[in-house]
Amino acid sequence: MEFATSFDPREAEPRLYKMWEEAGHFRADAASTREPYAMVIPPPNVTGSLHLGHALNNTIQDILTRMKRMEGYEVLYLPGTDHAGIATQNVVEKDLKATEKKTRWDVGREEFLKRVWKWKEQYGNQILYQLRRLGCSCDWSRTRFTMDDGYSRAIRHVFVSLFKKRLIYKGLAIVNWCPHELTALSDLEVVTRPQKGSLWHIKYPVKERPGTFVTVATTRPETMLGDTGVAVHPDDPRYKDLVGKSVTLPLLDREIPIVADTFVDPKFGSGAVKVTPAHDVNDFECGKRCGLKAITVLDGKGAMTDAAGPYRGLDRFECRKRVVADLETQGLLDRVEEHEVPLGHCYRCDAVIEPNLSEQWFVAMKDLAAPAIAAVKSGQVRFRPDRWSKVYLDWMENIRDWCISRQIWWGHRIPVWYCPKGHATAATETPAACAACGDAALAQDEDVLDTWFSSALWPFATLGWPDETPDLEKFYPTQVLVTSRDIINLWVGRMIVSGLEFRGEKPFSDVIIHATLMDDEGRRMSKSKGTGVDPLEAIDAHGADPLRFALALISTGTQDFKFGKRFSKERIEMSRNFVTKLWNASRYVASKIPAADAKAPLERRQDEDRWILSRLSTTIARVTDALDRYEFGEAAEALYKFVWDDFCDWYIELSKRRTDDPVVQGTLASVLDKTLRVLHPFIPFVTEEIWQKLGRKQSLMTCAWPDAGEADRDAALESRMDLVFEAVRAVREIRNRNAIPPKTPLAAVLSAKDEATAALLRAGADIVRSQANVDEVSVGIGLPKPKFAGAVACGAFAVYVPLEGKIDVKAEVERSKKELENARGQAAQAEKQLGNEEFRKRKPEMAAEIAGKLEALRAKAAELEAHLRELGGSP
């Protein structure tokens, strides 16, 4: 039971983690008869190290899994990493260019992939190391990677299955094309941001009608070079006689028809639109309906093709400038207007996306999405908070076919082989010959699958599917998924689709959407953008526990939260102080109890003993309930208040009057035991170290979750003690604000509003004397305030402390004025909050709490005003 003066996380954390791991405490047993509780880690991309956003995500997961182990579940917390096709290829290409001045084309596909695998080994291992340092209790024996052999087999199985059902098909369509990554992207991989731009109105001369023009408007004038028609609404009277006629395409002098199509809005602009089937999704569909050919004028790199005539070879944006200038020179530019453009960007490299006509592989999503919609609407899958279900359903109910092919090298090659005759054979293993004609000369498709196609299988492919393994039988479906809002549709939705399609069951029951952490400037933390903060910096400085507890404390909803180096410093230091407080309290308790399992004689407990046990019971119940509702901040706040205020600042201080009393010793031991258990999921290292120091043989992480002990709960006693503590705090407040030394004895007058309150204060007078260093306590109903006294209004009573000869009057006047100004400011803020009707409806309990605080602030302000008048100062 020997404690060092301080907890040393640098020495203790690796030792304790090794102890847990070697003892097998993280390993799940598929043969266990205990109820399963499974959670798969959202696999981090192997693009680099983790940032604090990942630390938040994994802290939440580890809190849940540690708690569930203690509750007796067979817990599987499965770790792994994602190959992240485009993102990882992008960073390796950048590294190749920076270190060797080469491109992937210079080294070739095979050599380039060797370098990516080397990168994966380096950063994949770094990620797993960071998770260990954070204290994550993952089952490392089951670590998976989205391109390991077993997982790759699952991918091919899914592809072939959907291909055979004709839910995967290859077709020509307009796709989102990234000219930097040289690949197609799905709609969800495009980040659309509004940007100031222009709307150019261009005059197209009507054929055989000199001086007659049809004016069209565009935000991308360079694409006009690929126009193959002009469309008008069939019911627009302005163009009735022009439908079927032709116009001359400016700059290229190509004759193109005027067609009628209902997709045109006759109320927008001139009511006529240019049709570029190869470079706009709506134009492509219009072109198919009206028999217009598609002319590609932009290549994969964003340069103009030969079809652009004199503009061939120009970059798209340079071409735009040239086209506009030439139109103006020829008198065909009618006007230019400022216009806000919703501009799509690649979610990885931020390049401006080009809609391009391309042959790609797609998944037909409508039929697959129907069961996934029903799963959320019926409550089989629940989003926490529930409002995120709307985001999910809005996307699912308007879903389009998913483009799954990517023109990159890193990823799962599409398992389709072609023979010289063009037949396509989809297979889970490399086929010996074409399935259609038997030709053995086969070539595999060069494209790879979208990263999200593979990660969509994560909850069941990691458990051994497509084989029916013991892990799959025991741990699927999983219980909880913890993730962020930005991948609800990219990942969460697709996992639900895949789980229902291939397992016939939802992949998880609850989806916890946590806050997005921002850097100090309010930018989303990102490894690739350099805005992420490495959690190891905080762990190296303070240990893992303070970081974990700080992250838990801020998990009070899904609002974005600044937690960069500057903003996180204060919160982590506060949590470090909390860990230190717990350590010091445990040292004290260990020094006072004769044995770690000391028991308190029930019949000799005093009010303060019964009070701390009641507060402990209330806290355990509140923490358990909060964690069951995934309110991690609420749980952490309750623990902080109990340990810091109730246990350390009140009970331990009160117990010092009775250190030899077996009742106190047993109570201290009992409270510390349960406190360590309920704290363990949040701060596992320091709680385990204290547990071991107390001489316990069993690891804390395998001990039972503490029972709230409802028999110990006494709400009336808690209220009575709170009243006495409020009186102590009031005396201390008067002492502190008047800079009266702690050892200077004072007198206190406790003026109650009624006899019931007065009786409670009389019963607690000894506590007021000992804890506030008061040698004389007067208690009564409506006692007058001494002429020259400090005062604190406490609701049901007031506290007066005579100050004559104790303070500087002038300083007290100035202090009181500042306090009054602060009280008025807080009251104004509370009034503003309560004036918000939507806030009152959405959070009635919080509104009621604020209303109570407002009433107290008004009373405090009134008291200060009266106090200032007594001191001769103007309020």
PDB file of C-alpha atoms in Angstrom, residues 382-550:
ATOM      1  CA  ARG A 382     -31.032   3.857 -34.237  1.00  0.00           C
ATOM      2  CA  PHE A 383     -28.984   7.005 -34.673  1.00  0.00           C
ATOM      3  CA  ARG A 384     -27.862   8.792 -31.521  1.00  0.00           C
ATOM      4  CA  PRO A 385     -28.771  11.658 -31.570  1.00  0.00           C
ATOM      5  CA  ASP A 386     -31.850  10.735 -33.581  1.00  0.00           C
ATOM      6  CA  ARG A 387     -31.707  13.817 -35.824  1.00  0.00           C
ATOM      7  CA  TRP A 388     -28.962  12.176 -37.879  1.00  0.00           C
ATOM      8  CA  SER A 389     -31.460   9.586 -39.112  1.00  0.00           C
ATOM      9  CA  LYS A 390     -32.932  12.334 -41.293  1.00  0.00           C
ATOM     10  CA  VAL A 391     -29.576  12.854 -43.003  1.00  0.00           C
ATOM     11  CA  TYR A 392     -29.396   9.128 -43.641  1.00  0.00           C
ATOM     12  CA  LEU A 393     -32.972   8.794 -44.907  1.00  0.00           C
ATOM     13  CA  ASP A 394     -32.788  11.890 -47.131  1.00  0.00           C
ATOM     14  CA  TRP A 395     -29.864  10.313 -48.952  1.00  0.00           C
ATOM     15  CA  MET A 396     -31.213   6.763 -49.060  1.00  0.00           C
ATOM     16  CA  GLU A 397     -34.640   7.785 -50.339  1.00  0.00           C
ATOM     17  CA  ASN A 398     -33.083   9.756 -53.198  1.00  0.00           C
ATOM     18  CA  ILE A 399     -30.225   7.397 -53.893  1.00  0.00           C
ATOM     19  CA  ARG A 400     -28.592   7.109 -57.303  1.00  0.00           C
ATOM     20  CA  ASP A 401     -26.558   4.252 -58.686  1.00  0.00           C
ATOM     21  CA  TRP A 402     -23.114   4.088 -57.123  1.00  0.00           C
ATOM     22  CA  CYS A 403     -20.028   4.434 -59.305  1.00  0.00           C
ATOM     23  CA  ILE A 404     -17.601   1.909 -57.774  1.00  0.00           C
ATOM     24  CA  SER A 405     -14.687   1.862 -60.245  1.00  0.00           C
ATOM     25  CA  ARG A 406     -11.590   3.977 -59.698  1.00  0.00           C
ATOM     26  CA  GLN A 407      -8.812   4.616 -62.180  1.00  0.00           C
ATOM     27  CA  ILE A 408      -6.014   4.243 -59.643  1.00  0.00           C
ATOM     28  CA  TRP A 409      -3.560   1.473 -58.734  1.00  0.00           C
ATOM     29  CA  TRP A 410      -3.883   1.047 -54.969  1.00  0.00           C
ATOM     30  CA  GLY A 411      -6.915  -0.981 -54.016  1.00  0.00           C
ATOM     31  CA  HIS A 412      -8.882  -4.116 -54.869  1.00  0.00           C
ATOM     32  CA  ARG A 413      -8.623  -4.871 -58.580  1.00  0.00           C
ATOM     33  CA  ILE A 414     -12.063  -5.364 -60.069  1.00  0.00           C
ATOM     34  CA  PRO A 415     -12.473  -9.167 -60.330  1.00  0.00           C
ATOM     35  CA  VAL A 416     -13.489  -9.131 -63.979  1.00  0.00           C
ATOM     36  CA  TRP A 417     -11.421 -10.589 -66.832  1.00  0.00           C
ATOM     37  CA  TYR A 418     -11.837  -9.907 -70.554  1.00  0.00           C
ATOM     38  CA  CYS A 419     -11.080 -12.167 -73.507  1.00  0.00           C
ATOM     39  CA  PRO A 420     -10.057 -10.820 -76.941  1.00  0.00           C
ATOM     40  CA  LYS A 421     -13.696 -11.055 -78.047  1.00  0.00           C
ATOM     41  CA  GLY A 422     -14.723  -8.644 -75.279  1.00  0.00           C
ATOM     42  CA  HIS A 423     -16.586 -11.121 -73.083  1.00  0.00           C
ATOM     43  CA  ALA A 424     -16.450 -10.282 -69.374  1.00  0.00           C
ATOM     44  CA  THR A 425     -15.963 -13.006 -66.747  1.00  0.00           C
ATOM     45  CA  ALA A 426     -16.493 -12.108 -63.049  1.00  0.00           C
ATOM     46  CA  ALA A 427     -14.933 -14.602 -60.650  1.00  0.00           C
ATOM     47  CA  THR A 428     -13.750 -14.918 -57.058  1.00  0.00           C
ATOM     48  CA  GLU A 429     -10.520 -16.575 -58.275  1.00  0.00           C
ATOM     49  CA  THR A 430      -8.496 -15.897 -61.436  1.00  0.00           C
ATOM     50  CA  PRO A 431     -10.290 -17.871 -64.149  1.00  0.00           C
ATOM     51  CA  ALA A 432      -8.439 -20.223 -66.460  1.00  0.00           C
ATOM     52  CA  ALA A 433     -10.598 -19.323 -69.447  1.00  0.00           C
ATOM     53  CA  CYS A 434     -13.404 -17.073 -70.588  1.00  0.00           C
ATOM     54  CA  ALA A 435     -16.754 -18.257 -69.236  1.00  0.00           C
ATOM     55  CA  ALA A 436     -18.472 -17.346 -72.503  1.00  0.00           C
ATOM     56  CA  CYS A 437     -16.129 -18.690 -75.193  1.00  0.00           C
ATOM     57  CA  GLY A 438     -13.394 -20.632 -73.401  1.00  0.00           C
ATOM     58  CA  ASP A 439     -10.550 -18.423 -74.622  1.00  0.00           C
ATOM     59  CA  ALA A 440      -7.611 -18.627 -72.184  1.00  0.00           C
ATOM     60  CA  ALA A 441      -6.134 -15.275 -73.211  1.00  0.00           C
ATOM     61  CA  LEU A 442      -7.590 -13.165 -70.397  1.00  0.00           C
ATOM     62  CA  ALA A 443      -6.734  -9.712 -69.100  1.00  0.00           C
ATOM     63  CA  GLN A 444      -8.035  -8.373 -65.773  1.00  0.00           C
ATOM     64  CA  ASP A 445      -9.814  -5.046 -65.569  1.00  0.00           C
ATOM     65  CA  GLU A 446      -7.272  -2.326 -64.781  1.00  0.00           C
ATOM     66  CA  ASP A 447      -9.544  -0.375 -62.429  1.00  0.00           C
ATOM     67  CA  VAL A 448      -9.844  -0.838 -58.684  1.00  0.00           C
ATOM     68  CA  LEU A 449     -12.916  -0.703 -56.472  1.00  0.00           C
ATOM     69  CA  ASP A 450     -13.989   2.336 -54.504  1.00  0.00           C
ATOM     70  CA  THR A 451     -12.530   2.184 -50.980  1.00  0.00           C
ATOM     71  CA  TRP A 452     -16.014   2.447 -49.511  1.00  0.00           C
ATOM     72  CA  PHE A 453     -17.076  -0.700 -51.401  1.00  0.00           C
ATOM     73  CA  SER A 454     -14.627  -2.687 -49.300  1.00  0.00           C
ATOM     74  CA  SER A 455     -15.173  -0.879 -45.990  1.00  0.00           C
ATOM     75  CA  ALA A 456     -18.929  -1.411 -46.378  1.00  0.00           C
ATOM     76  CA  LEU A 457     -18.305  -5.067 -45.420  1.00  0.00           C
ATOM     77  CA  TRP A 458     -16.281  -4.260 -42.278  1.00  0.00           C
ATOM     78  CA  PRO A 459     -18.733  -5.528 -39.575  1.00  0.00           C
ATOM     79  CA  PHE A 460     -18.935  -9.062 -41.026  1.00  0.00           C
ATOM     80  CA  ALA A 461     -15.913  -9.517 -43.315  1.00  0.00           C
ATOM     81  CA  THR A 462     -13.665  -8.914 -40.285  1.00  0.00           C
ATOM     82  CA  LEU A 463     -15.360 -11.861 -38.550  1.00  0.00           C
ATOM     83  CA  GLY A 464     -14.396 -14.367 -41.246  1.00  0.00           C
ATOM     84  CA  TRP A 465     -17.237 -14.058 -43.767  1.00  0.00           C
ATOM     85  CA  PRO A 466     -17.920 -15.521 -46.347  1.00  0.00           C
ATOM     86  CA  ASP A 467     -17.084 -18.532 -44.159  1.00  0.00           C
ATOM     87  CA  GLU A 468     -19.497 -19.279 -41.310  1.00  0.00           C
ATOM     88  CA  THR A 469     -16.971 -18.869 -38.507  1.00  0.00           C
ATOM     89  CA  PRO A 470     -17.462 -19.088 -34.719  1.00  0.00           C
ATOM     90  CA  ASP A 471     -16.658 -15.360 -34.526  1.00  0.00           C
ATOM     91  CA  LEU A 472     -19.364 -14.542 -37.056  1.00  0.00           C
ATOM     92  CA  GLU A 473     -21.922 -16.664 -35.220  1.00  0.00           C
ATOM     93  CA  LYS A 474     -21.059 -15.188 -31.825  1.00  0.00           C
ATOM     94  CA  PHE A 475     -20.399 -11.522 -32.558  1.00  0.00           C
ATOM     95  CA  TYR A 476     -22.566 -10.583 -35.561  1.00  0.00           C
ATOM     96  CA  PRO A 477     -24.517  -8.420 -35.522  1.00  0.00           C
ATOM     97  CA  THR A 478     -22.434  -6.005 -33.466  1.00  0.00           C
ATOM     98  CA  GLN A 479     -24.065  -3.682 -30.971  1.00  0.00           C
ATOM     99  CA  VAL A 480     -22.685  -0.180 -31.480  1.00  0.00           C
ATOM    100  CA  LEU A 481     -20.889   1.851 -34.124  1.00  0.00           C
ATOM    101  CA  VAL A 482     -19.149   5.071 -33.081  1.00  0.00           C
ATOM    102  CA  THR A 483     -18.390   7.495 -35.899  1.00  0.00           C
ATOM    103  CA  SER A 484     -18.664  11.086 -37.141  1.00  0.00           C
ATOM    104  CA  ARG A 485     -21.394  12.695 -39.184  1.00  0.00           C
ATOM    105  CA  ASP A 486     -19.344  13.201 -42.356  1.00  0.00           C
ATOM    106  CA  ILE A 487     -19.380   9.489 -43.245  1.00  0.00           C
ATOM    107  CA  ILE A 488     -23.000   8.642 -42.433  1.00  0.00           C
ATOM    108  CA  ASN A 489     -23.735   8.150 -46.125  1.00  0.00           C
ATOM    109  CA  LEU A 490     -20.249   7.235 -47.335  1.00  0.00           C
ATOM    110  CA  TRP A 491     -19.860   4.400 -44.847  1.00  0.00           C
ATOM    111  CA  VAL A 492     -22.659   3.865 -42.321  1.00  0.00           C
ATOM    112  CA  GLY A 493     -25.427   3.611 -44.916  1.00  0.00           C
ATOM    113  CA  ARG A 494     -23.439   1.246 -47.101  1.00  0.00           C
ATOM    114  CA  MET A 495     -22.645  -1.027 -44.148  1.00  0.00           C
ATOM    115  CA  ILE A 496     -26.355  -1.273 -43.370  1.00  0.00           C
ATOM    116  CA  VAL A 497     -27.082  -2.093 -47.027  1.00  0.00           C
ATOM    117  CA  SER A 498     -24.326  -4.735 -47.138  1.00  0.00           C
ATOM    118  CA  GLY A 499     -25.202  -6.312 -43.795  1.00  0.00           C
ATOM    119  CA  LEU A 500     -28.844  -6.744 -44.761  1.00  0.00           C
ATOM    120  CA  GLU A 501     -28.001  -8.024 -48.247  1.00  0.00           C
ATOM    121  CA  PHE A 502     -25.309 -10.540 -47.313  1.00  0.00           C
ATOM    122  CA  ARG A 503     -26.168 -11.506 -43.731  1.00  0.00           C
ATOM    123  CA  GLY A 504     -29.877 -10.801 -43.633  1.00  0.00           C
ATOM    124  CA  GLU A 505     -29.341  -8.806 -40.432  1.00  0.00           C
ATOM    125  CA  LYS A 506     -28.498  -5.254 -39.498  1.00  0.00           C
ATOM    126  CA  PRO A 507     -24.763  -4.816 -38.813  1.00  0.00           C
ATOM    127  CA  PHE A 508     -25.337  -2.885 -35.548  1.00  0.00           C
ATOM    128  CA  SER A 509     -28.169  -1.509 -33.440  1.00  0.00           C
ATOM    129  CA  ASP A 510     -26.941   1.940 -32.407  1.00  0.00           C
ATOM    130  CA  VAL A 511     -24.944   4.479 -34.389  1.00  0.00           C
ATOM    131  CA  ILE A 512     -23.339   7.088 -32.118  1.00  0.00           C
ATOM    132  CA  ILE A 513     -22.507  10.306 -33.968  1.00  0.00           C
ATOM    133  CA  HIS A 514     -19.974  12.257 -31.943  1.00  0.00           C
ATOM    134  CA  ALA A 515     -18.717  15.817 -32.253  1.00  0.00           C
ATOM    135  CA  THR A 516     -16.237  16.865 -34.905  1.00  0.00           C
ATOM    136  CA  LEU A 517     -13.066  18.275 -33.378  1.00  0.00           C
ATOM    137  CA  MET A 518     -11.668  21.434 -34.924  1.00  0.00           C
ATOM    138  CA  ASP A 519      -8.236  22.985 -34.669  1.00  0.00           C
ATOM    139  CA  ASP A 520      -7.746  26.326 -32.902  1.00  0.00           C
ATOM    140  CA  GLU A 521      -8.761  28.228 -36.048  1.00  0.00           C
ATOM    141  CA  GLY A 522     -12.015  26.311 -36.383  1.00  0.00           C
ATOM    142  CA  ARG A 523     -10.893  24.044 -39.222  1.00  0.00           C
ATOM    143  CA  ARG A 524     -11.840  20.379 -39.227  1.00  0.00           C
ATOM    144  CA  MET A 525      -8.958  18.215 -38.048  1.00  0.00           C
ATOM    145  CA  SER A 526      -7.421  16.352 -40.970  1.00  0.00           C
ATOM    146  CA  LYS A 527      -4.200  14.403 -41.392  1.00  0.00           C
ATOM    147  CA  SER A 528      -3.886  15.201 -45.069  1.00  0.00           C
ATOM    148  CA  LYS A 529      -4.497  18.932 -44.569  1.00  0.00           C
ATOM    149  CA  GLY A 530      -2.095  19.238 -41.672  1.00  0.00           C
ATOM    150  CA  THR A 531      -4.746  20.464 -39.236  1.00  0.00           C
ATOM    151  CA  GLY A 532      -4.662  17.392 -37.006  1.00  0.00           C
ATOM    152  CA  VAL A 533      -2.996  17.304 -33.586  1.00  0.00           C
ATOM    153  CA  ASP A 534      -1.173  14.079 -32.673  1.00  0.00           C
ATOM    154  CA  PRO A 535      -2.654  12.660 -29.445  1.00  0.00           C
ATOM    155  CA  LEU A 536       0.809  11.387 -28.489  1.00  0.00           C
ATOM    156  CA  GLU A 537       1.839  14.990 -27.814  1.00  0.00           C
ATOM    157  CA  ALA A 538      -0.731  15.215 -25.012  1.00  0.00           C
ATOM    158  CA  ILE A 539      -0.030  11.667 -23.826  1.00  0.00           C
ATOM    159  CA  ASP A 540       3.724  12.295 -23.663  1.00  0.00           C
ATOM    160  CA  ALA A 541       3.128  15.494 -21.703  1.00  0.00           C
ATOM    161  CA  HIS A 542       0.431  14.374 -19.253  1.00  0.00           C
ATOM    162  CA  GLY A 543      -0.385  10.702 -19.790  1.00  0.00           C
ATOM    163  CA  ALA A 544      -3.298   8.996 -21.531  1.00  0.00           C
ATOM    164  CA  ASP A 545      -5.812   9.347 -18.698  1.00  0.00           C
ATOM    165  CA  PRO A 546      -6.020  13.179 -18.701  1.00  0.00           C
ATOM    166  CA  LEU A 547      -6.498  13.189 -22.475  1.00  0.00           C
ATOM    167  CA  ARG A 548      -9.199  10.518 -22.290  1.00  0.00           C
ATOM    168  CA  PHE A 549     -11.054  12.283 -19.484  1.00  0.00           C
ATOM    169  CA  ALA A 550     -10.844  15.658 -21.221  1.00  0.00           C
TER     170      ALA A 550
END
